[in-house]
XYZ file of C-alpha atoms in Angstrom:
559
model
C 147.338 86.922 83.017
C 147.450 83.198 83.670
C 145.430 81.741 86.512
C 148.680 80.583 88.124
C 150.133 84.113 88.175
C 146.823 85.467 89.388
C 146.774 82.919 92.212
C 150.339 83.863 93.157
C 149.401 87.520 93.477
C 146.381 86.596 95.598
C 148.463 84.320 97.815
C 151.025 87.040 98.415
C 148.245 89.509 99.122
C 146.793 87.176 101.718
C 150.161 86.924 103.438
C 150.819 90.653 103.518
C 147.572 92.474 104.178
C 145.937 93.697 107.367
C 149.313 94.996 108.390
C 148.755 98.694 108.860
C 150.721 99.281 112.032
C 150.157 102.883 113.188
C 153.534 103.015 114.948
C 155.663 101.854 112.034
C 158.715 104.087 111.887
C 159.986 104.563 108.359
C 160.805 108.098 107.315
C 162.634 109.194 104.184
C 165.117 110.907 106.500
C 165.857 107.607 108.295
C 166.381 105.776 105.012
C 168.738 108.459 103.700
C 170.682 108.442 106.969
C 171.050 104.661 106.782
C 172.093 104.874 103.118
C 174.766 107.473 103.975
C 175.937 105.244 106.813
C 176.374 102.318 104.390
C 178.333 104.468 101.921
C 180.502 105.922 104.687
C 181.315 102.440 105.909
C 182.821 101.575 102.513
C 185.279 104.449 103.001
C 185.978 103.738 106.670
C 186.869 100.100 106.007
C 188.652 100.159 102.615
C 190.517 96.857 103.089
C 187.296 95.155 104.139
C 185.536 96.573 101.063
C 188.351 95.590 98.674
C 188.250 92.018 100.008
C 184.553 91.722 99.168
C 185.017 93.346 95.747
C 187.705 90.756 94.991
C 185.422 87.959 96.165
C 182.664 89.289 93.918
C 185.135 89.316 91.007
C 185.967 85.646 91.574
C 182.284 84.724 91.660
C 181.678 86.808 88.536
C 184.390 84.836 86.733
C 182.645 81.600 87.752
C 179.384 82.981 86.389
C 180.930 83.889 83.043
C 182.476 80.427 82.640
C 179.303 78.639 83.724
C 180.816 77.304 86.960
C 178.700 79.254 89.446
C 176.324 77.284 91.668
C 174.293 80.315 92.711
C 170.546 79.940 92.345
C 167.516 81.727 93.786
C 165.846 80.445 96.931
C 163.335 77.683 96.328
C 160.392 79.859 97.424
C 161.367 82.829 95.214
C 158.661 82.645 92.556
C 160.013 85.581 90.563
C 162.427 83.297 88.704
C 160.091 80.396 87.963
C 160.196 81.029 84.204
C 162.322 78.263 82.587
C 164.391 80.882 80.741
C 166.168 81.822 83.973
C 167.619 78.328 84.326
C 167.791 77.092 80.718
C 168.826 80.108 78.649
C 172.599 80.686 79.071
C 172.338 84.480 78.849
C 169.419 84.733 81.271
C 171.087 82.294 83.648
C 174.261 84.401 83.723
C 172.226 87.588 84.128
C 170.441 86.045 87.137
C 173.619 84.650 88.718
C 175.424 87.991 88.339
C 172.552 89.641 90.185
C 172.552 86.963 92.909
C 176.320 87.264 93.362
C 176.120 91.052 93.636
C 173.254 90.913 96.126
C 174.922 88.250 98.248
C 178.240 90.111 98.377
C 176.578 93.344 99.477
C 174.789 91.594 102.340
C 177.956 89.692 103.306
C 179.876 92.963 103.253
C 177.473 94.676 105.653
C 177.359 91.556 107.865
C 181.151 91.537 108.214
C 181.441 95.273 108.839
C 182.252 96.904 112.167
C 178.818 98.487 112.504
C 176.574 97.900 115.500
C 173.963 95.155 115.343
C 171.123 97.645 114.844
C 173.013 99.540 112.132
C 173.777 96.240 110.379
C 170.036 95.437 110.395
C 169.234 98.867 108.994
C 171.978 98.448 106.416
C 170.480 95.136 105.305
C 167.102 96.850 104.937
C 168.471 99.669 102.763
C 170.532 97.267 100.645
C 167.480 95.064 100.241
C 165.406 98.006 98.998
C 168.039 98.751 96.372
C 168.774 95.197 95.246
C 165.135 94.121 95.052
C 164.296 97.210 93.009
C 167.074 96.241 90.580
C 166.064 92.576 90.311
C 166.235 91.277 86.712
C 162.539 90.443 86.813
C 161.686 94.137 87.216
C 163.350 95.098 83.914
C 161.968 95.023 80.387
C 164.261 92.022 79.787
C 162.010 89.870 81.987
C 161.426 86.807 79.748
C 157.738 86.723 80.683
C 157.401 90.346 79.545
C 159.277 89.648 76.289
C 157.040 86.673 75.511
C 153.959 88.715 76.346
C 155.114 91.515 74.044
C 155.365 89.200 71.035
C 152.167 87.312 71.934
C 150.158 90.545 71.961
C 151.922 92.241 69.061
C 153.204 94.988 71.351
C 149.823 95.713 72.958
C 151.116 94.646 76.396
C 153.666 97.477 76.269
C 150.993 100.057 75.440
C 148.685 98.679 78.152
C 151.525 98.771 80.667
C 152.320 102.394 79.861
C 148.625 103.227 80.197
C 148.475 101.582 83.628
C 151.630 103.440 84.681
C 150.152 106.779 83.628
C 146.941 106.085 85.557
C 148.873 105.166 88.692
C 151.057 108.264 88.444
C 147.916 110.413 88.353
C 145.553 108.515 90.654
C 147.649 106.281 92.933
C 150.593 108.399 93.993
C 152.925 106.588 91.603
C 152.451 103.229 93.350
C 151.374 100.192 91.285
C 147.684 99.444 91.840
C 147.197 96.247 93.813
C 143.581 95.694 92.844
C 140.893 96.745 90.402
C 138.901 98.981 92.741
C 136.005 99.177 90.273
C 135.236 95.465 90.626
C 133.725 95.700 94.103
C 131.125 97.698 95.968
C 130.465 97.335 99.671
C 126.881 96.277 100.183
C 126.631 94.888 96.644
C 129.235 92.119 96.431
C 131.048 92.660 99.751
C 129.500 92.845 103.222
C 126.186 91.427 102.074
C 124.956 89.505 105.129
C 121.466 90.639 106.137
C 121.310 92.973 109.104
C 120.637 96.530 110.193
C 122.128 99.407 112.150
C 120.460 99.345 115.563
C 122.523 102.074 117.225
C 124.724 104.956 116.157
C 126.846 107.455 118.033
C 129.529 109.836 116.792
C 132.187 107.102 116.891
C 130.507 103.922 115.696
C 127.524 102.212 114.171
C 126.330 98.965 115.735
C 125.092 96.401 113.225
C 122.890 93.497 114.291
C 122.750 90.577 111.858
C 119.540 88.694 111.233
C 119.570 85.161 112.718
C 119.416 82.341 110.178
C 118.644 79.537 112.657
C 115.456 78.833 114.576
C 117.313 78.993 117.884
C 120.132 81.205 119.147
C 122.395 81.214 122.168
C 121.337 83.539 124.971
C 124.657 85.386 125.145
C 125.479 87.494 122.042
C 128.823 88.143 120.368
C 130.081 91.690 119.772
C 132.847 91.928 117.138
C 135.262 94.883 117.274
C 137.405 95.455 114.140
C 140.647 97.442 113.944
C 140.108 101.202 113.758
C 142.412 101.533 110.748
C 140.434 99.078 108.597
C 136.761 98.749 107.762
C 134.650 96.153 109.511
C 133.522 94.113 106.511
C 136.636 91.926 106.658
C 134.398 89.888 108.984
C 131.761 89.664 106.240
C 133.905 89.832 103.128
C 132.111 87.263 100.963
C 129.633 84.456 101.686
C 132.346 81.779 101.641
C 134.761 83.777 103.854
C 132.326 85.451 106.243
C 133.002 84.986 109.940
C 129.663 86.705 110.588
C 127.768 84.061 108.600
C 129.740 81.290 110.286
C 128.630 82.631 113.664
C 125.018 82.972 112.526
C 124.994 79.397 111.221
C 126.170 78.290 114.647
C 123.311 79.926 116.564
C 125.263 82.994 117.700
C 123.525 86.371 117.961
C 126.061 88.474 116.080
C 126.726 92.209 116.334
C 129.605 94.046 114.631
C 130.955 97.540 115.238
C 131.522 99.761 112.208
C 133.876 102.575 113.152
C 133.382 106.057 111.782
C 136.119 107.324 109.463
C 137.354 110.392 111.393
C 138.413 113.723 109.922
C 140.544 116.429 111.490
C 137.385 117.619 113.269
C 137.696 114.468 115.416
C 141.421 114.965 116.110
C 140.842 114.815 119.901
C 139.350 111.319 119.871
C 141.616 109.145 121.997
C 141.548 105.608 123.371
C 139.087 106.652 126.066
C 136.767 108.052 123.374
C 136.634 104.673 121.654
C 136.121 102.846 124.945
C 133.225 105.106 125.963
C 131.638 104.460 122.563
C 132.128 100.704 122.997
C 130.551 100.848 126.452
C 127.427 102.305 124.850
C 127.469 99.543 122.239
C 127.734 96.836 124.932
C 124.755 98.317 126.788
C 122.718 98.384 123.576
C 123.557 94.749 122.777
C 122.510 93.601 126.254
C 119.324 95.684 126.065
C 118.350 94.182 122.699
C 119.195 90.573 123.563
C 118.162 90.542 127.238
C 121.559 89.077 128.193
C 123.293 90.474 131.274
C 126.667 90.347 129.505
C 128.276 89.679 126.120
C 131.131 87.808 124.516
C 133.546 89.986 122.548
C 135.967 89.512 119.678
C 138.686 92.041 118.845
C 141.288 92.047 116.085
C 144.589 93.958 116.023
C 144.030 97.464 117.430
C 140.418 96.440 118.047
C 141.841 93.787 120.364
C 143.825 96.439 122.241
C 140.647 98.502 122.616
C 138.649 95.508 123.879
C 141.408 94.660 126.356
C 141.445 98.196 127.739
C 137.636 98.073 128.010
C 137.784 94.853 130.049
C 140.435 96.393 132.282
C 138.162 99.403 132.766
C 135.200 97.185 133.648
C 137.387 95.259 136.112
C 138.431 98.522 137.797
C 134.753 99.459 138.147
C 133.865 96.007 139.482
C 131.536 95.348 136.537
C 131.343 92.079 134.602
C 129.729 92.954 131.315
C 132.046 90.812 129.163
C 131.948 87.070 129.769
C 134.681 85.966 127.349
C 137.063 87.715 124.955
C 138.534 86.460 121.679
C 141.713 88.203 120.534
C 142.812 87.785 116.922
C 146.460 88.597 116.089
C 146.580 91.175 118.878
C 149.819 92.251 120.525
C 149.446 93.805 123.981
C 153.056 93.329 125.068
C 154.738 95.740 122.648
C 158.280 94.489 123.194
C 158.741 93.799 119.492
C 161.912 92.629 117.815
C 160.832 92.706 114.188
C 161.451 94.584 110.979
C 158.344 96.639 111.789
C 160.248 98.270 114.656
C 163.588 98.497 112.856
C 163.604 102.293 112.490
C 161.523 103.045 115.574
C 163.203 105.290 118.121
C 162.202 108.219 120.321
C 162.724 110.775 117.563
C 160.756 108.788 115.000
C 157.798 108.264 117.309
C 157.686 111.904 118.392
C 157.877 113.002 114.752
C 154.983 110.667 113.902
C 152.886 112.104 116.736
C 153.711 115.655 115.691
C 152.841 114.962 112.057
C 149.430 113.429 112.839
C 148.622 116.182 115.351
C 149.368 118.874 112.777
C 147.228 117.095 110.175
C 144.547 116.136 112.708
C 144.545 112.525 111.487
C 146.839 109.749 110.379
C 145.915 108.671 106.864
C 145.493 104.933 106.366
C 146.754 105.131 102.790
C 149.975 106.743 104.027
C 150.480 103.800 106.376
C 149.735 101.422 103.513
C 152.514 103.002 101.429
C 154.968 102.740 104.299
C 154.079 99.120 104.879
C 154.388 98.344 101.171
C 158.023 99.451 101.270
C 158.597 97.170 104.251
C 157.733 94.233 101.935
C 158.498 95.579 98.441
C 158.629 92.264 96.551
C 155.184 91.217 97.724
C 153.454 94.594 97.703
C 155.172 96.660 94.997
C 157.340 94.815 92.476
C 154.864 91.987 91.910
C 152.366 94.552 90.704
C 155.040 96.463 88.753
C 155.636 93.314 86.721
C 151.964 92.381 86.403
C 150.566 95.846 85.595
C 153.389 97.473 83.635
C 155.699 94.832 82.141
C 153.006 92.273 81.321
C 150.323 94.888 80.680
C 147.738 93.005 82.740
C 144.911 94.600 84.653
C 145.385 94.671 88.440
C 143.890 91.526 90.007
C 140.262 91.330 91.063
C 140.489 90.199 94.680
C 138.219 91.031 97.597
C 140.959 90.931 100.252
C 143.051 93.441 98.299
C 140.045 95.711 97.821
C 139.403 95.705 101.566
C 143.084 96.256 102.316
C 143.102 99.336 100.071
C 139.848 100.644 101.560
C 141.632 102.217 104.516
C 140.404 104.719 107.090
C 142.067 107.430 109.144
C 143.077 107.515 112.795
C 142.427 110.632 114.890
C 145.613 112.295 116.109
C 144.897 111.718 119.813
C 144.286 107.992 119.354
C 147.406 107.692 117.214
C 149.321 109.418 119.999
C 147.856 107.001 122.565
C 148.988 104.004 120.505
C 152.474 105.453 120.162
C 152.686 106.027 123.915
C 151.583 102.431 124.481
C 154.286 101.267 122.082
C 156.924 103.356 123.869
C 155.979 102.587 127.454
C 154.359 99.127 127.161
C 151.910 99.899 129.998
C 149.662 96.826 129.746
C 152.391 94.551 131.134
C 152.369 96.520 134.417
C 149.514 97.021 136.836
C 147.983 100.521 136.816
C 150.469 101.896 134.263
C 147.667 102.777 131.825
C 144.609 104.854 132.655
C 141.481 104.975 130.498
C 138.176 106.695 131.220
C 139.483 107.692 134.647
C 140.393 104.183 135.834
C 143.792 102.440 136.044
C 144.153 99.172 134.133
C 145.412 95.951 135.705
C 144.946 93.014 133.334
C 145.472 90.504 136.144
C 142.091 91.698 137.445
C 140.478 90.675 134.142
C 139.127 87.199 134.889
C 137.081 86.677 131.728
C 138.035 83.614 129.660
C 140.424 84.522 126.834
C 140.781 82.879 123.403
C 143.951 84.173 121.731
C 144.810 83.369 118.118
C 148.105 83.963 116.311
C 149.694 82.872 113.025
C 153.014 81.065 112.662
C 153.887 83.047 109.515
C 152.646 86.382 110.809
C 155.375 89.025 110.483
C 153.067 91.871 111.576
C 152.076 90.583 115.009
C 154.569 87.747 115.649
C 152.985 84.769 117.330
C 155.391 84.790 120.264
C 154.405 88.381 121.021
C 150.736 87.354 120.884
C 151.535 84.439 123.198
C 153.234 86.697 125.754
C 150.292 89.084 125.520
C 147.795 86.312 126.278
C 149.622 85.605 129.538
C 148.887 89.080 130.897
C 145.310 88.238 131.908
C 144.080 86.853 135.211
C 141.564 84.385 133.785
C 141.720 81.127 131.849
C 143.518 81.417 128.510
C 143.134 79.274 125.394
C 145.971 79.971 122.962
C 145.713 78.714 119.385
C 148.428 78.912 116.740
C 147.316 78.812 113.119
C 149.690 77.717 110.347
C 149.120 80.878 108.367
C 150.005 84.516 108.007
C 148.260 87.610 109.284
C 145.163 87.696 107.116
C 144.490 83.934 107.017
C 144.367 84.028 110.796
C 141.021 85.761 110.364
C 139.790 84.610 106.958
C 140.132 80.904 107.561
C 136.807 79.148 106.867
C 136.451 75.371 107.278
C 137.197 73.107 104.344
C 140.668 74.354 103.421
C 142.772 71.190 102.974
C 145.964 73.121 103.781
C 144.668 74.617 107.028
C 146.389 73.548 110.234
C 146.396 74.790 113.816
C 147.891 73.874 117.191
C 146.403 73.809 120.691
C 147.539 72.897 124.187
C 145.870 72.723 127.586
C 148.957 74.214 129.270
C 150.275 77.760 129.000
C 153.957 77.593 130.025
C 155.996 80.774 130.223
C 158.107 79.840 127.200
C 156.296 79.954 123.826
C 158.720 77.446 122.286
C 157.858 74.979 125.047
C 154.158 75.508 124.324
C 154.731 74.841 120.615
C 156.789 71.726 121.324
C 154.072 70.182 123.507
C 151.081 71.329 121.465
C 148.625 69.117 119.602
C 148.396 69.574 115.829
C 144.993 69.623 114.103
C 143.820 69.738 110.502
C 141.190 72.108 109.052
C 140.296 75.580 110.284
C 140.634 76.912 113.824
C 137.122 78.345 113.359
C 135.724 74.940 114.285
C 137.743 74.790 117.507
C 136.776 78.379 118.347
C 133.102 77.680 117.655
C 133.108 74.882 120.240
C 134.915 77.131 122.742
C 132.476 79.946 122.056
C 129.388 77.696 122.349
C 130.437 76.620 125.860
C 130.406 80.291 126.860
C 127.294 81.451 125.015
C 124.584 80.105 127.295
C 121.509 78.043 126.527
C 119.571 78.055 123.282
C 116.342 80.027 122.957
C 114.005 80.899 120.069
C 115.623 83.315 117.633
C 114.193 86.855 117.584
C 111.856 87.543 114.677
C 112.955 91.160 114.271
C 116.098 93.228 114.707
C 116.568 95.774 117.470
C 113.845 96.596 119.976
C 111.479 99.454 120.791
C 114.231 101.684 122.134
C 116.835 100.711 119.544
C 114.888 100.245 116.343
C 116.464 98.814 113.213
C 117.488 101.637 110.873
C 119.672 101.473 107.741
C 120.327 98.039 106.332
C 123.777 96.541 106.784
C 126.528 97.489 106.048
C 125.285 100.864 107.308
C 126.461 104.367 106.465
C 129.807 104.858 108.211
C 131.465 102.190 106.048
C 130.881 104.361 102.957
C 132.587 107.469 104.374
C 135.756 108.566 102.590
């Protein structure tokens, strides 16, 4: 595979990972119902359908006579091969496909269906038309060229990859060569040790690499559905090492991968475990409180913990950083397209019966939400071109999923349904009601402009729920780059503003644009809230909490 194609796959992976939303509603039953609805509509509105068939016929005539102006969107990289624009047969093949796809979407747009049914219809039509894209067939010019270049070996390799995926990957194209990485060997290699373990988490303390450290430590809380080493993926992309280089005492939580034996673990279970971790961090460092960082569902957990502390009148968290975290669950995105009461109750029932929600099941669902980026790209690469799946650390981590206990999954679904964090005392954890206006810790909230998983405007609204000072930062990236965004990237951009108006568009309009990574801005914000410098500790842990297994610990290896 060429470096360019390899880079494209990696870019698309970066845009579409870290998106395992545990409340995604997408059942086979819902898809079939929507498909039947689309077919029924063709019968209910025959004149409407005939009109669009006739329009398609006219466009088809233009295609045949070379008069069609249809062309793929400028950012659609599937048709970059010159054959699609220069070869008359391929050009007509492509334009016929584009005309057909466009007419189907126009037909559903002009139908008498409700707005929600039209959106669902577009989704079902998109699944069908993208699956039947010319690039996914054996006639793909890149595949034909590859066949002759390799003397037919690419076809045999592709069939071999297909057979392996049918047996070992549930029939889905492999996104990554899982044999190329090993956690603790070439991923998650920063030096540290487990200094505390309970049934729910391991607490890893990283060894300082500077002579002095800030008095107040940082505790990083990852999402429960992904493993923690996204914060220490590789030396050049490690947020942990960035913090250590900037004199921050760094601790990271590694969640246990639950089985059905832990089906009763709920949000309060995770918060009680985090409370223990906070007490251990303060005991080891001698600080009376900590700074925290939470991402995605880890951000929700941190927020609930701060609300719990506020209800108890305790101030154990000085400042909180939220990465791509949505607390106000009023979502209007494709993620919630098929979500309704029935779907959510069915999801709760399914996970309760199984005891857990499997991360790989969520990954499959999410892949079908973005099939071009997460399925058909790899279909072409692995099967039609006969290439090995890419070697990419982000994809390895994204495929190294964990499970969610049924009770916690149910708690997240209830939060999605009832949106309790926007109202005082509507959510109760660990026996205390939560009122985020009572949380006066400083908040740093980060979102991505191209993030389709946790839309930036939802993150912005969520940041306004707190009672303290809020710093909102908007990165010019998607979901994963909002975390893995080290300094030095010439394409990196972010926006800041000293004001937090109610309207996110107004904030964006008045914001200041910056070059380079938001990490640098966050580091300055964090340093102001991390206390004075003191000599770095010479050993990890303390007498009560002695250093045990070396990082990345033991829980990260559980399957």
